[in-house]
GROMACS .gro file of N, CA and C in nm:
model
  207
    1LEU      N    1   3.053  -5.167  -6.345
    1LEU     CA    2   3.018  -5.106  -6.222
    1LEU      C    3   3.096  -4.999  -6.218
    2SER      N    4   3.029  -4.921  -6.106
    2SER     CA    5   3.055  -4.787  -6.100
    2SER      C    6   3.038  -4.713  -5.982
    3PRO      N    7   3.126  -4.604  -5.928
    3PRO     CA    8   3.139  -4.556  -5.810
    3PRO      C    9   3.014  -4.480  -5.807
    4ALA      N   10   2.980  -4.477  -5.627
    4ALA     CA   11   2.879  -4.368  -5.619
    4ALA      C   12   2.946  -4.231  -5.543
    5LYS      N   13   2.858  -4.112  -5.572
    5LYS     CA   14   2.948  -4.016  -5.504
    5LYS      C   15   2.840  -3.935  -5.441
    6LEU      N   16   2.900  -3.853  -5.346
    6LEU     CA   17   2.780  -3.746  -5.245
    6LEU      C   18   2.691  -3.709  -5.306
    7ASP      N   19   2.579  -3.729  -5.235
    7ASP     CA   20   2.447  -3.641  -5.304
    7ASP      C   21   2.397  -3.729  -5.401
    8ASP      N   22   2.440  -3.848  -5.463
    8ASP     CA   23   2.376  -3.896  -5.557
    8ASP      C   24   2.264  -4.003  -5.477
    9GLU      N   25   2.136  -4.015  -5.564
    9GLU     CA   26   2.028  -4.073  -5.508
    9GLU      C   27   2.038  -4.212  -5.546
   10LEU      N   28   2.024  -4.311  -5.454
   10LEU     CA   29   2.078  -4.463  -5.518
   10LEU      C   30   1.911  -4.521  -5.481
   11THR      N   31   1.921  -4.670  -5.546
   11THR     CA   32   1.841  -4.745  -5.510
   11THR      C   33   1.904  -4.868  -5.470
   12ILE      N   34   1.831  -4.915  -5.365
   12ILE     CA   35   1.894  -5.079  -5.343
   12ILE      C   36   1.750  -5.157  -5.320
   13VAL      N   37   1.788  -5.276  -5.433
   13VAL     CA   38   1.710  -5.346  -5.491
   13VAL      C   39   1.785  -5.481  -5.390
   14THR      N   40   1.703  -5.567  -5.296
   14THR     CA   41   1.735  -5.673  -5.234
   14THR      C   42   1.603  -5.770  -5.311
   15THR      N   43   1.659  -5.902  -5.310
   15THR     CA   44   1.582  -6.034  -5.338
   15THR      C   45   1.625  -6.124  -5.264
   16LEU      N   46   1.507  -6.222  -5.277
   16LEU     CA   47   1.564  -6.357  -5.174
   16LEU      C   48   1.618  -6.435  -5.306
   17ALA      N   49   1.749  -6.457  -5.279
   17ALA     CA   50   1.789  -6.555  -5.390
   17ALA      C   51   1.783  -6.696  -5.383
   18GLU      N   52   1.756  -6.736  -5.266
   18GLU     CA   53   1.730  -6.906  -5.240
   18GLU      C   54   1.641  -6.913  -5.145
   19PRO      N   55   1.566  -7.020  -5.169
   19PRO     CA   56   1.478  -7.065  -5.060
   19PRO      C   57   1.530  -7.107  -4.932
   20PRO      N   58   1.484  -7.018  -4.831
   20PRO     CA   59   1.539  -7.043  -4.683
   20PRO      C   60   1.502  -7.120  -4.615
   21ARG      N   61   1.578  -7.180  -4.547
   21ARG     CA   62   1.624  -7.271  -4.466
   21ARG      C   63   1.631  -7.253  -4.289
   22ALA      N   64   1.773  -7.303  -4.272
   22ALA     CA   65   1.864  -7.245  -4.156
   22ALA      C   66   1.923  -7.146  -4.216
   23THR      N   67   1.986  -7.121  -4.342
   23THR     CA   68   2.019  -7.026  -4.424
   23THR      C   69   1.940  -6.963  -4.497
   24PHE      N   70   1.969  -6.837  -4.559
   24PHE     CA   71   1.891  -6.785  -4.687
   24PHE      C   72   1.981  -6.682  -4.698
   25VAL      N   73   1.975  -6.654  -4.863
   25VAL     CA   74   2.062  -6.571  -4.919
   25VAL      C   75   1.976  -6.458  -5.006
   26PHE      N   76   2.060  -6.346  -4.955
   26PHE     CA   77   1.956  -6.218  -5.020
   26PHE      C   78   2.093  -6.180  -5.137
   27ALA      N   79   1.982  -6.154  -5.261
   27ALA     CA   80   2.120  -6.061  -5.335
   27ALA      C   81   2.046  -5.920  -5.379
   28GLN      N   82   2.182  -5.848  -5.375
   28GLN     CA   83   2.139  -5.680  -5.332
   28GLN      C   84   2.226  -5.627  -5.475
   29ARG      N   85   2.170  -5.509  -5.510
   29ARG     CA   86   2.198  -5.431  -5.647
   29ARG      C   87   2.184  -5.299  -5.601
   30ALA      N   88   2.301  -5.214  -5.617
   30ALA     CA   89   2.267  -5.075  -5.596
   30ALA      C   90   2.283  -5.015  -5.725
   31LEU      N   91   2.167  -4.922  -5.732
   31LEU     CA   92   2.153  -4.848  -5.839
   31LEU      C   93   2.145  -4.686  -5.801
   32ARG      N   94   2.216  -4.646  -5.934
   32ARG     CA   95   2.196  -4.483  -5.962
   32ARG      C   96   2.110  -4.453  -6.107
   33GLY      N   97   2.004  -4.468  -6.084
   33GLY     CA   98   1.904  -4.470  -6.204
   33GLY      C   99   1.907  -4.573  -6.256
   34ASP      N  100   1.926  -4.625  -6.389
   34ASP     CA  101   1.937  -4.721  -6.431
   34ASP      C  102   2.093  -4.801  -6.427
   35VAL      N  103   2.174  -4.758  -6.377
   35VAL     CA  104   2.296  -4.758  -6.409
   35VAL      C  105   2.375  -4.869  -6.242
   36VAL      N  106   2.372  -4.993  -6.277
   36VAL     CA  107   2.428  -5.066  -6.177
   36VAL      C  108   2.532  -5.047  -6.116
   37LEU      N  109   2.545  -4.997  -5.986
   37LEU     CA  110   2.693  -4.939  -5.929
   37LEU      C  111   2.792  -5.077  -5.878
   38THR      N  112   2.708  -5.180  -5.798
   38THR     CA  113   2.773  -5.288  -5.733
   38THR      C  114   2.629  -5.416  -5.739
   39GLU      N  115   2.660  -5.529  -5.707
   39GLU     CA  116   2.610  -5.637  -5.661
   39GLU      C  117   2.647  -5.683  -5.580
   40GLY      N  118   2.585  -5.785  -5.503
   40GLY     CA  119   2.639  -5.848  -5.395
   40GLY      C  120   2.543  -5.945  -5.374
   41ARG      N  121   2.576  -6.073  -5.242
   41ARG     CA  122   2.503  -6.155  -5.200
   41ARG      C  123   2.560  -6.158  -5.046
   42ILE      N  124   2.413  -6.164  -4.978
   42ILE     CA  125   2.417  -6.179  -4.822
   42ILE      C  126   2.386  -6.311  -4.805
   43THR      N  127   2.440  -6.387  -4.685
   43THR     CA  128   2.414  -6.493  -4.641
   43THR      C  129   2.362  -6.492  -4.481
   44VAL      N  130   2.293  -6.510  -4.448
   44VAL     CA  131   2.238  -6.523  -4.307
   44VAL      C  132   2.194  -6.628  -4.258
   45ALA      N  133   2.241  -6.649  -4.125
   45ALA     CA  134   2.194  -6.813  -4.084
   45ALA      C  135   2.153  -6.780  -3.961
   46CYS      N  136   2.061  -6.856  -3.951
   46CYS     CA  137   1.962  -6.919  -3.821
   46CYS      C  138   2.045  -7.002  -3.701
   47VAL      N  139   2.058  -6.998  -3.602
   47VAL     CA  140   2.119  -7.051  -3.527
   47VAL      C  141   2.047  -7.073  -3.394
   48ASP      N  142   2.055  -7.180  -3.306
   48ASP     CA  143   2.001  -7.175  -3.142
   48ASP      C  144   2.081  -7.089  -3.077
   49ALA      N  145   2.047  -7.022  -2.980
   49ALA     CA  146   2.079  -6.901  -2.928
   49ALA      C  147   2.213  -6.970  -2.821
   50GLY      N  148   2.145  -7.083  -2.774
   50GLY     CA  149   2.265  -7.162  -2.650
   50GLY      C  150   2.350  -7.236  -2.714
   51THR      N  151   2.314  -7.276  -2.836
   51THR     CA  152   2.422  -7.368  -2.866
   51THR      C  153   2.525  -7.323  -2.998
   52PHE      N  154   2.443  -7.238  -3.066
   52PHE     CA  155   2.522  -7.221  -3.199
   52PHE      C  156   2.490  -7.287  -3.352
   53ALA      N  157   2.410  -7.374  -3.296
   53ALA     CA  158   2.376  -7.514  -3.378
   53ALA      C  159   2.291  -7.457  -3.518
   54PRO      N  160   2.302  -7.481  -3.631
   54PRO     CA  161   2.220  -7.441  -3.729
   54PRO      C  162   2.076  -7.483  -3.693
   55LYS      N  163   1.963  -7.396  -3.733
   55LYS     CA  164   1.848  -7.378  -3.660
   55LYS      C  165   1.741  -7.400  -3.791
   56ARG      N  166   1.628  -7.444  -3.811
   56ARG     CA  167   1.535  -7.396  -3.928
   56ARG      C  168   1.483  -7.260  -3.888
   57LEU      N  169   1.484  -7.179  -3.987
   57LEU     CA  170   1.385  -7.044  -3.963
   57LEU      C  171   1.239  -7.119  -3.928
   58PRO      N  172   1.231  -7.009  -3.813
   58PRO     CA  173   1.037  -7.035  -3.798
   58PRO      C  174   0.956  -6.994  -3.914
   59THR      N  175   0.827  -7.104  -3.892
   59THR     CA  176   0.738  -7.092  -4.019
   59THR      C  177   0.686  -6.952  -4.097
   60ASN      N  178   0.667  -6.868  -3.969
   60ASN     CA  179   0.617  -6.731  -3.974
   60ASN      C  180   0.738  -6.661  -4.047
   61VAL      N  181   0.855  -6.650  -4.032
   61VAL     CA  182   0.965  -6.561  -4.046
   61VAL      C  183   0.972  -6.636  -4.229
   62VAL      N  184   0.948  -6.775  -4.240
   62VAL     CA  185   0.982  -6.780  -4.397
   62VAL      C  186   0.882  -6.765  -4.464
   63GLU      N  187   0.755  -6.760  -4.387
   63GLU     CA  188   0.611  -6.681  -4.497
   63GLU      C  189   0.610  -6.578  -4.537
   64ARG      N  190   0.678  -6.479  -4.422
   64ARG     CA  191   0.712  -6.348  -4.459
   64ARG      C  192   0.840  -6.304  -4.577
   65LEU      N  193   0.922  -6.377  -4.549
   65LEU     CA  194   1.026  -6.374  -4.638
   65LEU      C  195   0.984  -6.416  -4.801
   66LEU      N  196   0.872  -6.515  -4.832
   66LEU     CA  197   0.821  -6.534  -4.924
   66LEU      C  198   0.695  -6.448  -4.985
   67LEU      N  199   0.659  -6.356  -4.910
   67LEU     CA  200   0.541  -6.268  -4.948
   67LEU      C  201   0.636  -6.163  -5.032
   68PRO      N  202   0.544  -6.140  -5.162
   68PRO     CA  203   0.580  -6.065  -5.309
   68PRO      C  204   0.582  -5.925  -5.249
   69GLY      N  205   0.680  -5.838  -5.313
   69GLY     CA  206   0.715  -5.689  -5.274
   69GLY      C  207   0.768  -5.653  -5.169
   0.00000   0.00000   0.00000
């Protein structure tokens, strides 16, 4: 791992790390050229707006998340 500096050109690579259900996990890497600066995972949850209970992602959202590229 390495720090980024002002004016470095960075690339952020995001992939779906786990199949989506009520939650899904993105894996991310920040790179400067071929050098990995940092890595992380982000968990996103889908909840009912009224009850905040976990709710399955809508089918159209899952389909979009699973599209290549």
